[in-house]
Amino acid sequence: MTNSNSCWAVVPAAGVGKRMQADRPKQYLPLLGQTVIEHTLQRLLGSGAFQAVSVAISVEDPYWPELPISQNPAVITAPGGKERADSVLSALKALEGKAHEDDWVLVHDAARPCITSGDIQRLIASLAQHPVGGILALSSHDTLKQVEGDQIVATINRQQIWRALTPQMFRYGMLRQALQNTEGNPAVTDEASALELLGFRPSIVEGRPDNIKITRPEDLELAAFYMEQQA
Ligand code: CTP
Ligand code: MG
């Protein structure tokens, strides 16, 4: 296992974007002249880090085939699943016969279009020798409270709490096995949690705060602002 292992990107993009309350899934909303998912995929492809990008798309999705990037030879389309973890597992299966067991896979939300090449390269460099892998994460600047009802019952040690971002970087074989073993478990809300449940201890690598996930309507403007700042 060396850093000469190939890297592959997996992009879950089969969500409906309920919290966005738009007329289409949020990955197809316009952002600075393109759709959100086009920005995300261009940034992944533009990083030069990946052999290919495997994208999970809902089977009923009419928007994806209309995008030129869906025809890019470095882009593989896989059927999406019920939950995010199902979509990721499906996109991993689509890499079968291409990715080796020990190759690295970086899973990145389609809804995070502000990802930078710098963060991708730093994650890969930081974890290249790691036995398990890890994720980009953000520390909390605010004091954190544990609450029951509307009452504060404790103040949580901020040093111990990090917010999980993507990309999340793991070995192809290990990640696939972990997601298969935890299929249907609602506690698996990201890739790291699947490995944690099997007793592994993924690392965190501090990410940029502008790597936001577009979730609610106001996030689109924020993403546009960050992208303009980055340029
Ligand atoms: N995702 C997916 N398959 C699912 C659910 C989510 O591929 N069954 C993807 C989304 O498309 C998104 C990423 O996982 O890129 C993160 O999920 P989230 O932000 O929750 O997106 P949605 O599920 O689409 O949004 P919402 O939860 O508001 O409905
Ligand atoms: Mg969701």
Short mmCIF file of C-alpha atoms and ligand atoms in Angstrom, two decimals:
data_model
loop_
_atom_site.label_atom_id
_atom_site.label_comp_id
_atom_site.label_asym_id
_atom_site.label_seq_id
_atom_site.Cartn_x
_atom_site.Cartn_y
_atom_site.Cartn_z
CA MET A 1 0.00 0.00 0.00
CA THR A 2 1.78 3.13 -1.17
CA ASN A 3 0.70 6.48 -2.48
CA SER A 4 1.14 5.09 -5.98
CA ASN A 5 -2.33 3.51 -5.60
CA SER A 6 -4.84 4.93 -8.07
CA CYS A 7 -7.55 7.31 -6.86
CA TRP A 8 -11.17 7.19 -7.97
CA ALA A 9 -13.98 9.64 -7.21
CA VAL A 10 -17.51 8.60 -6.27
CA VAL A 11 -20.27 11.21 -6.38
CA PRO A 12 -23.69 10.51 -4.84
CA ALA A 13 -26.12 12.63 -6.89
CA ALA A 14 -29.41 10.75 -6.57
CA GLY A 15 -31.08 12.82 -3.86
CA VAL A 16 -34.32 14.76 -4.36
CA GLY A 17 -33.27 17.86 -2.40
CA LYS A 18 -36.35 18.06 -0.20
CA ARG A 19 -35.01 20.85 2.04
CA MET A 20 -34.20 22.99 -1.01
CA GLN A 21 -37.90 23.18 -1.94
CA ALA A 22 -37.08 23.78 -5.62
CA ASP A 23 -38.77 22.51 -8.79
CA ARG A 24 -35.93 20.04 -9.41
CA PRO A 25 -33.20 18.25 -7.41
CA LYS A 26 -30.72 20.83 -6.10
CA GLN A 27 -27.79 19.38 -8.09
CA TYR A 28 -29.50 20.71 -11.25
CA LEU A 29 -30.14 24.25 -10.01
CA PRO A 30 -28.24 27.05 -11.79
CA LEU A 31 -25.13 28.46 -10.14
CA LEU A 32 -22.96 31.03 -11.94
CA GLY A 33 -24.12 29.93 -15.40
CA GLN A 34 -23.93 26.15 -14.88
CA THR A 35 -25.70 23.53 -12.80
CA VAL A 36 -24.39 22.68 -9.34
CA ILE A 37 -23.33 19.17 -10.39
CA GLU A 38 -21.38 20.45 -13.42
CA HIS A 39 -19.29 22.64 -11.12
CA THR A 40 -18.70 19.74 -8.74
CA LEU A 41 -17.67 17.29 -11.47
CA GLN A 42 -15.49 19.82 -13.30
CA ARG A 43 -13.61 20.52 -10.10
CA LEU A 44 -13.07 16.81 -9.42
CA LEU A 45 -11.95 16.14 -13.00
CA GLY A 46 -9.89 19.34 -13.06
CA SER A 47 -7.94 18.29 -9.95
CA GLY A 48 -6.22 15.66 -12.09
CA ALA A 49 -6.31 13.30 -9.10
CA PHE A 50 -8.74 10.68 -10.43
CA GLN A 51 -8.75 7.84 -12.94
CA ALA A 52 -12.53 8.31 -13.31
CA VAL A 53 -15.57 9.67 -11.49
CA SER A 54 -18.46 7.29 -10.77
CA VAL A 55 -21.72 9.23 -10.35
CA ALA A 56 -24.90 7.78 -8.80
CA ILE A 57 -27.96 9.14 -10.59
CA SER A 58 -31.62 8.40 -9.91
CA VAL A 59 -33.04 6.08 -12.59
CA GLU A 60 -35.92 8.52 -13.16
CA ASP A 61 -33.64 11.53 -13.54
CA PRO A 62 -34.42 13.39 -16.83
CA TYR A 63 -31.79 16.13 -16.27
CA TRP A 64 -28.55 14.11 -16.22
CA PRO A 65 -28.57 12.85 -19.86
CA GLU A 66 -29.03 16.47 -21.01
CA LEU A 67 -25.72 17.57 -19.49
CA PRO A 68 -22.67 17.25 -21.80
CA ILE A 69 -20.51 16.15 -18.84
CA SER A 70 -22.59 12.94 -18.55
CA GLN A 71 -20.91 11.87 -21.84
CA ASN A 72 -17.37 12.61 -20.63
CA PRO A 73 -15.31 9.39 -21.02
CA ALA A 74 -13.95 9.84 -17.48
CA VAL A 75 -17.50 9.91 -16.06
CA ILE A 76 -19.29 6.63 -15.22
CA THR A 77 -23.03 6.64 -14.46
CA ALA A 78 -24.48 4.24 -11.87
CA PRO A 79 -28.09 3.86 -10.66
CA GLY A 80 -28.87 5.73 -7.43
CA GLY A 81 -30.34 4.06 -4.34
CA LYS A 82 -32.91 4.76 -1.65
CA GLU A 83 -30.45 6.36 0.81
CA ARG A 84 -27.16 8.14 0.22
CA ALA A 85 -25.22 5.03 1.38
CA ASP A 86 -27.09 2.90 -1.20
CA SER A 87 -26.13 5.35 -3.94
CA VAL A 88 -22.48 5.30 -2.88
CA LEU A 89 -22.45 1.48 -2.83
CA SER A 90 -23.97 1.39 -6.31
CA ALA A 91 -21.35 3.81 -7.65
CA LEU A 92 -18.62 1.67 -6.07
CA LYS A 93 -20.00 -1.46 -7.76
CA ALA A 94 -19.78 0.36 -11.10
CA LEU A 95 -15.99 0.56 -10.56
CA GLU A 96 -15.69 -3.22 -10.28
CA GLY A 97 -12.98 -4.58 -12.55
CA LYS A 98 -11.44 -1.10 -12.80
CA ALA A 99 -10.52 -0.17 -9.22
CA HIS A 100 -8.20 -2.48 -7.26
CA GLU A 101 -9.00 -3.44 -3.65
CA ASP A 102 -6.30 -1.15 -2.25
CA ASP A 103 -7.00 1.82 -4.53
CA TRP A 104 -8.29 4.97 -2.87
CA VAL A 105 -11.84 6.18 -3.38
CA LEU A 106 -12.82 9.75 -2.54
CA VAL A 107 -16.59 10.07 -2.02
CA HIS A 108 -17.81 13.63 -2.59
CA ASP A 109 -21.36 15.02 -2.43
CA ALA A 110 -22.69 16.41 -5.71
CA ALA A 111 -24.14 19.19 -3.57
CA ARG A 112 -20.67 20.52 -2.58
CA PRO A 113 -19.60 22.49 -5.67
CA CYS A 114 -17.06 24.73 -3.87
CA ILE A 115 -14.53 21.93 -3.31
CA THR A 116 -11.01 23.06 -4.22
CA SER A 117 -8.13 21.13 -5.82
CA GLY A 118 -6.07 22.21 -2.82
CA ASP A 119 -8.34 20.39 -0.37
CA ILE A 120 -8.46 17.28 -2.57
CA GLN A 121 -4.66 17.17 -2.90
CA ARG A 122 -4.15 17.81 0.83
CA LEU A 123 -6.55 15.03 1.82
CA ILE A 124 -4.81 12.56 -0.49
CA ALA A 125 -1.31 13.59 0.64
CA SER A 126 -2.25 13.48 4.34
CA LEU A 127 -3.75 9.99 4.21
CA ALA A 128 -1.59 8.30 1.56
CA GLN A 129 0.14 6.08 4.17
CA HIS A 130 -2.89 5.68 6.44
CA PRO A 131 -4.16 2.12 7.03
CA VAL A 132 -7.86 3.09 6.96
CA GLY A 133 -8.39 6.57 5.50
CA GLY A 134 -10.26 9.62 6.65
CA ILE A 135 -12.33 12.66 5.88
CA LEU A 136 -12.23 16.42 5.53
CA ALA A 137 -13.76 17.99 8.63
CA LEU A 138 -14.30 21.36 10.27
CA SER A 139 -13.78 22.31 13.90
CA SER A 140 -16.48 24.26 15.69
CA HIS A 141 -15.92 27.94 16.50
CA ASP A 142 -19.05 28.19 18.62
CA THR A 143 -19.52 26.88 22.14
CA LEU A 144 -21.60 23.70 21.88
CA LYS A 145 -24.54 22.86 24.14
CA GLN A 146 -26.23 19.55 24.85
CA VAL A 147 -29.96 20.18 25.14
CA GLU A 148 -33.02 18.31 26.40
CA GLY A 149 -36.27 19.95 25.29
CA ASP A 150 -35.28 23.62 25.44
CA GLN A 151 -32.96 23.24 28.43
CA ILE A 152 -29.18 23.14 28.35
CA VAL A 153 -27.92 20.14 30.28
CA ALA A 154 -24.22 20.34 29.44
CA THR A 155 -21.51 22.21 27.57
CA ILE A 156 -19.67 19.90 25.21
CA ASN A 157 -15.89 19.96 24.89
CA ARG A 158 -15.38 21.72 21.55
CA GLN A 159 -12.00 20.03 21.06
CA GLN A 160 -13.79 16.70 20.64
CA ILE A 161 -16.41 17.74 18.09
CA TRP A 162 -15.81 18.07 14.36
CA ARG A 163 -18.24 18.52 11.46
CA ALA A 164 -17.87 15.86 8.76
CA LEU A 165 -17.44 17.18 5.20
CA THR A 166 -16.59 15.43 1.96
CA PRO A 167 -14.49 14.13 0.26
CA GLN A 168 -14.20 11.06 2.46
CA MET A 169 -11.27 8.86 1.43
CA PHE A 170 -11.10 5.10 1.93
CA ARG A 171 -9.74 1.97 0.25
CA TYR A 172 -12.04 0.64 -2.44
CA GLY A 173 -12.36 -2.90 -1.04
CA MET A 174 -12.69 -1.87 2.60
CA LEU A 175 -15.30 0.80 1.90
CA ARG A 176 -17.37 -1.48 -0.26
CA GLN A 177 -17.29 -4.20 2.39
CA ALA A 178 -18.18 -1.73 5.17
CA LEU A 179 -21.17 -0.35 3.24
CA GLN A 180 -22.35 -3.86 2.38
CA ASN A 181 -22.08 -4.98 6.02
CA THR A 182 -24.03 -1.96 7.30
CA GLU A 183 -26.69 -1.86 4.55
CA GLY A 184 -30.01 -0.48 5.83
CA ASN A 185 -28.47 0.86 9.07
CA PRO A 186 -29.83 4.42 9.53
CA ALA A 187 -26.76 5.36 11.60
CA VAL A 188 -24.66 5.25 8.42
CA THR A 189 -24.98 8.86 7.28
CA ASP A 190 -21.50 9.07 5.79
CA GLU A 191 -18.75 6.67 4.71
CA ALA A 192 -16.70 7.12 7.90
CA SER A 193 -19.63 5.97 10.07
CA ALA A 194 -19.77 2.66 8.18
CA LEU A 195 -16.08 2.04 8.97
CA GLU A 196 -16.48 3.24 12.57
CA LEU A 197 -19.26 0.68 13.09
CA LEU A 198 -16.80 -2.04 12.07
CA GLY A 199 -14.32 -0.81 14.68
CA PHE A 200 -11.99 1.25 12.46
CA ARG A 201 -10.74 4.72 13.41
CA PRO A 202 -10.65 7.02 10.38
CA SER A 203 -8.62 10.25 10.57
CA ILE A 204 -9.76 13.80 10.17
CA VAL A 205 -8.02 16.36 7.97
CA GLU A 206 -9.04 19.97 8.50
CA GLY A 207 -10.93 21.26 5.45
CA ARG A 208 -11.85 24.72 4.17
CA PRO A 209 -15.01 26.30 5.61
CA ASP A 210 -16.17 27.35 2.13
CA ASN A 211 -16.72 23.66 1.17
CA ILE A 212 -20.42 23.99 2.02
CA LYS A 213 -23.17 21.55 1.16
CA ILE A 214 -26.01 23.25 -0.66
CA THR A 215 -28.98 22.29 1.52
CA ARG A 216 -31.38 25.25 1.82
CA PRO A 217 -32.33 27.98 -0.67
CA GLU A 218 -29.98 30.61 0.84
CA ASP A 219 -26.98 28.30 0.31
CA LEU A 220 -26.95 28.87 -3.47
CA GLU A 221 -26.07 32.54 -3.07
CA LEU A 222 -23.45 31.68 -0.49
CA ALA A 223 -21.89 29.11 -2.83
CA ALA A 224 -21.81 31.70 -5.65
CA PHE A 225 -20.10 34.16 -3.31
CA TYR A 226 -17.46 31.62 -2.25
CA MET A 227 -16.76 30.58 -5.83
CA GLU A 228 -16.24 34.19 -6.88
CA GLN A 229 -13.89 34.70 -3.94
CA GLN A 230 -11.94 31.57 -4.91
CA ALA A 231 -11.53 32.82 -8.48
N1 CTP B 1 -27.89 11.39 -2.29
C1 CTP B 1 -27.89 10.25 -3.11
N2 CTP B 1 -28.85 9.29 -2.97
C2 CTP B 1 -29.82 9.42 -2.03
C3 CTP B 1 -29.84 10.56 -1.19
C4 CTP B 1 -28.86 11.53 -1.34
O1 CTP B 1 -27.01 10.11 -3.97
N3 CTP B 1 -30.76 8.46 -1.94
C5 CTP B 1 -26.88 12.44 -2.49
C6 CTP B 1 -27.45 13.82 -2.80
O2 CTP B 1 -27.77 13.92 -4.19
C7 CTP B 1 -26.35 14.75 -2.35
C8 CTP B 1 -25.63 13.97 -1.24
O3 CTP B 1 -26.11 12.63 -1.32
O4 CTP B 1 -25.41 15.04 -3.36
C9 CTP B 1 -25.88 14.58 0.12
O5 CTP B 1 -27.25 14.41 0.50
P1 CTP B 1 -28.25 15.58 0.88
O6 CTP B 1 -27.53 16.88 1.02
O7 CTP B 1 -29.09 15.11 2.01
O8 CTP B 1 -29.14 15.71 -0.47
P2 CTP B 1 -30.67 15.34 -0.66
O9 CTP B 1 -30.97 14.04 0.01
O10 CTP B 1 -30.95 15.46 -2.12
O11 CTP B 1 -31.40 16.56 0.10
P3 CTP B 1 -32.59 16.44 1.19
O12 CTP B 1 -32.01 15.61 2.33
O13 CTP B 1 -32.88 17.85 1.58
O14 CTP B 1 -33.75 15.78 0.51
MG MG B 2 -30.75 13.84 2.17
#
